[in-house]
XYZ file of C-alpha atoms in Angstrom:
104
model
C 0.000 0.000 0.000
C 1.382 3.472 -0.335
C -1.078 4.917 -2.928
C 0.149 2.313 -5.577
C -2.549 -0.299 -5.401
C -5.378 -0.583 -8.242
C -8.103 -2.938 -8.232
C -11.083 -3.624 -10.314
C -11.989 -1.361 -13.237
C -9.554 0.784 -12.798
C -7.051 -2.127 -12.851
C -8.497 -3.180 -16.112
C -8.377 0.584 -17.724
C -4.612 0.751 -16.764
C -4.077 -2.736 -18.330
C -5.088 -1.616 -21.385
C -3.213 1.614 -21.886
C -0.282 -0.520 -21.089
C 2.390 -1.265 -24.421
C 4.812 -3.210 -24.745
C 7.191 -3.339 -21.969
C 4.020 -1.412 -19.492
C 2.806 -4.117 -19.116
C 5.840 -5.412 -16.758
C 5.521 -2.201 -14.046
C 2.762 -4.311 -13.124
C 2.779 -7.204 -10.313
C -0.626 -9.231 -10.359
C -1.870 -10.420 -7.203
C -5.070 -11.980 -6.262
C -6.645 -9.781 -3.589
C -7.192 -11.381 -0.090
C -10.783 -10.234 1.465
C -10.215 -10.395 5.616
C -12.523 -10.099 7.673
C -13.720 -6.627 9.109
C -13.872 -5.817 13.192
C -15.300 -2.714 15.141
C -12.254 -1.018 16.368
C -11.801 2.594 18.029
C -9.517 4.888 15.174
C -7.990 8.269 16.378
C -7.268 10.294 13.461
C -6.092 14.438 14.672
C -7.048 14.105 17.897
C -10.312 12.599 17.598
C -11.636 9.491 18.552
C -14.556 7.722 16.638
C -15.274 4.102 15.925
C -15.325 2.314 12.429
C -15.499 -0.693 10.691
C -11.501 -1.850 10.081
C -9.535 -4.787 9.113
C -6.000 -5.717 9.999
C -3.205 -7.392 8.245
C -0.565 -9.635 8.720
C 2.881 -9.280 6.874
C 5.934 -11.524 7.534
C 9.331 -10.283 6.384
C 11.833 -12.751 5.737
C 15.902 -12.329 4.542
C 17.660 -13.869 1.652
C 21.163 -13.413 1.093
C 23.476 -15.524 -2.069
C 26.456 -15.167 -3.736
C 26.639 -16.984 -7.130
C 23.580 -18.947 -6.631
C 24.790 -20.316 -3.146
C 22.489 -19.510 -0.752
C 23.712 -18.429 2.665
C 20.614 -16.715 4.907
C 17.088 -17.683 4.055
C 15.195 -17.286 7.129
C 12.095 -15.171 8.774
C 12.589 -11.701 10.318
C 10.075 -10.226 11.699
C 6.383 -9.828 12.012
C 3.439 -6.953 12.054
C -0.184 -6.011 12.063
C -1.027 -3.187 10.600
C -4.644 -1.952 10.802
C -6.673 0.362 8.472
C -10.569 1.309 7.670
C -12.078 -1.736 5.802
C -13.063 0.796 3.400
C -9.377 1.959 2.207
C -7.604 -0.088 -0.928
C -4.616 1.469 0.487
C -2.470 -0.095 3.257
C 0.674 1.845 4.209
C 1.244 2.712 7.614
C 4.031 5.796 6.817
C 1.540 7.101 3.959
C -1.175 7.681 6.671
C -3.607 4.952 5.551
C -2.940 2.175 8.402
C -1.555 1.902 11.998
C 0.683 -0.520 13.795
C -1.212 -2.900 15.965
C -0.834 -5.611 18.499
C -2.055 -8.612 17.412
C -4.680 -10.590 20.264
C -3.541 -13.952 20.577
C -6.711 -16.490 21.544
């Protein structure tokens, strides 16, 4: 997320205006639909509730040299939350949060 992300008709539009080489500026994904949850959101000093979703990402290292592999291994874990209404995602563009995930 960062402002980057299209989806739907608009995904299809840009797709087709693509030429040539365009068309590889492009990463295809197929779009995961979580769950939503009630959570509270404060946005410039104000408080309201609102209909959100988080999301997990793993981050993982992978260091070779000639094709020999020498670290492949995870590093690290967050949640990031954001209104269940945003196709954006990124926490340092001002469209999500860092959370805490609730382990039951």
């Amino acid at each position: 997320g960062g402002g980057n992300n299209v989806y739907d008709e608009e995904l299809a539009e840009r797709l087709g205006r693509a030429e040539g080489n365009g068309l590889s500026a492009y990463i295809l994904m197929q779009r995961i639909l979580s769950p939503t949850h009630r959570a509270h959101v404060l946005r410039n000093g104000e408080c309201s509730e609102a209909d959100t979703l988080s999301e997990l990402g793993i981050y993982g290292i992978y260091l070779s040299d000639n094709g020999r592999e020498i670290i492949n291994r995870c590093s690290g874990a967050l949640v990031r939350t954001k209104l269940a209404s945003s196709n954006e995602g990124g926490v340092t563009a001002g469209y999500s949060c860092l959370s805490t995930p609730y382990l039951t």
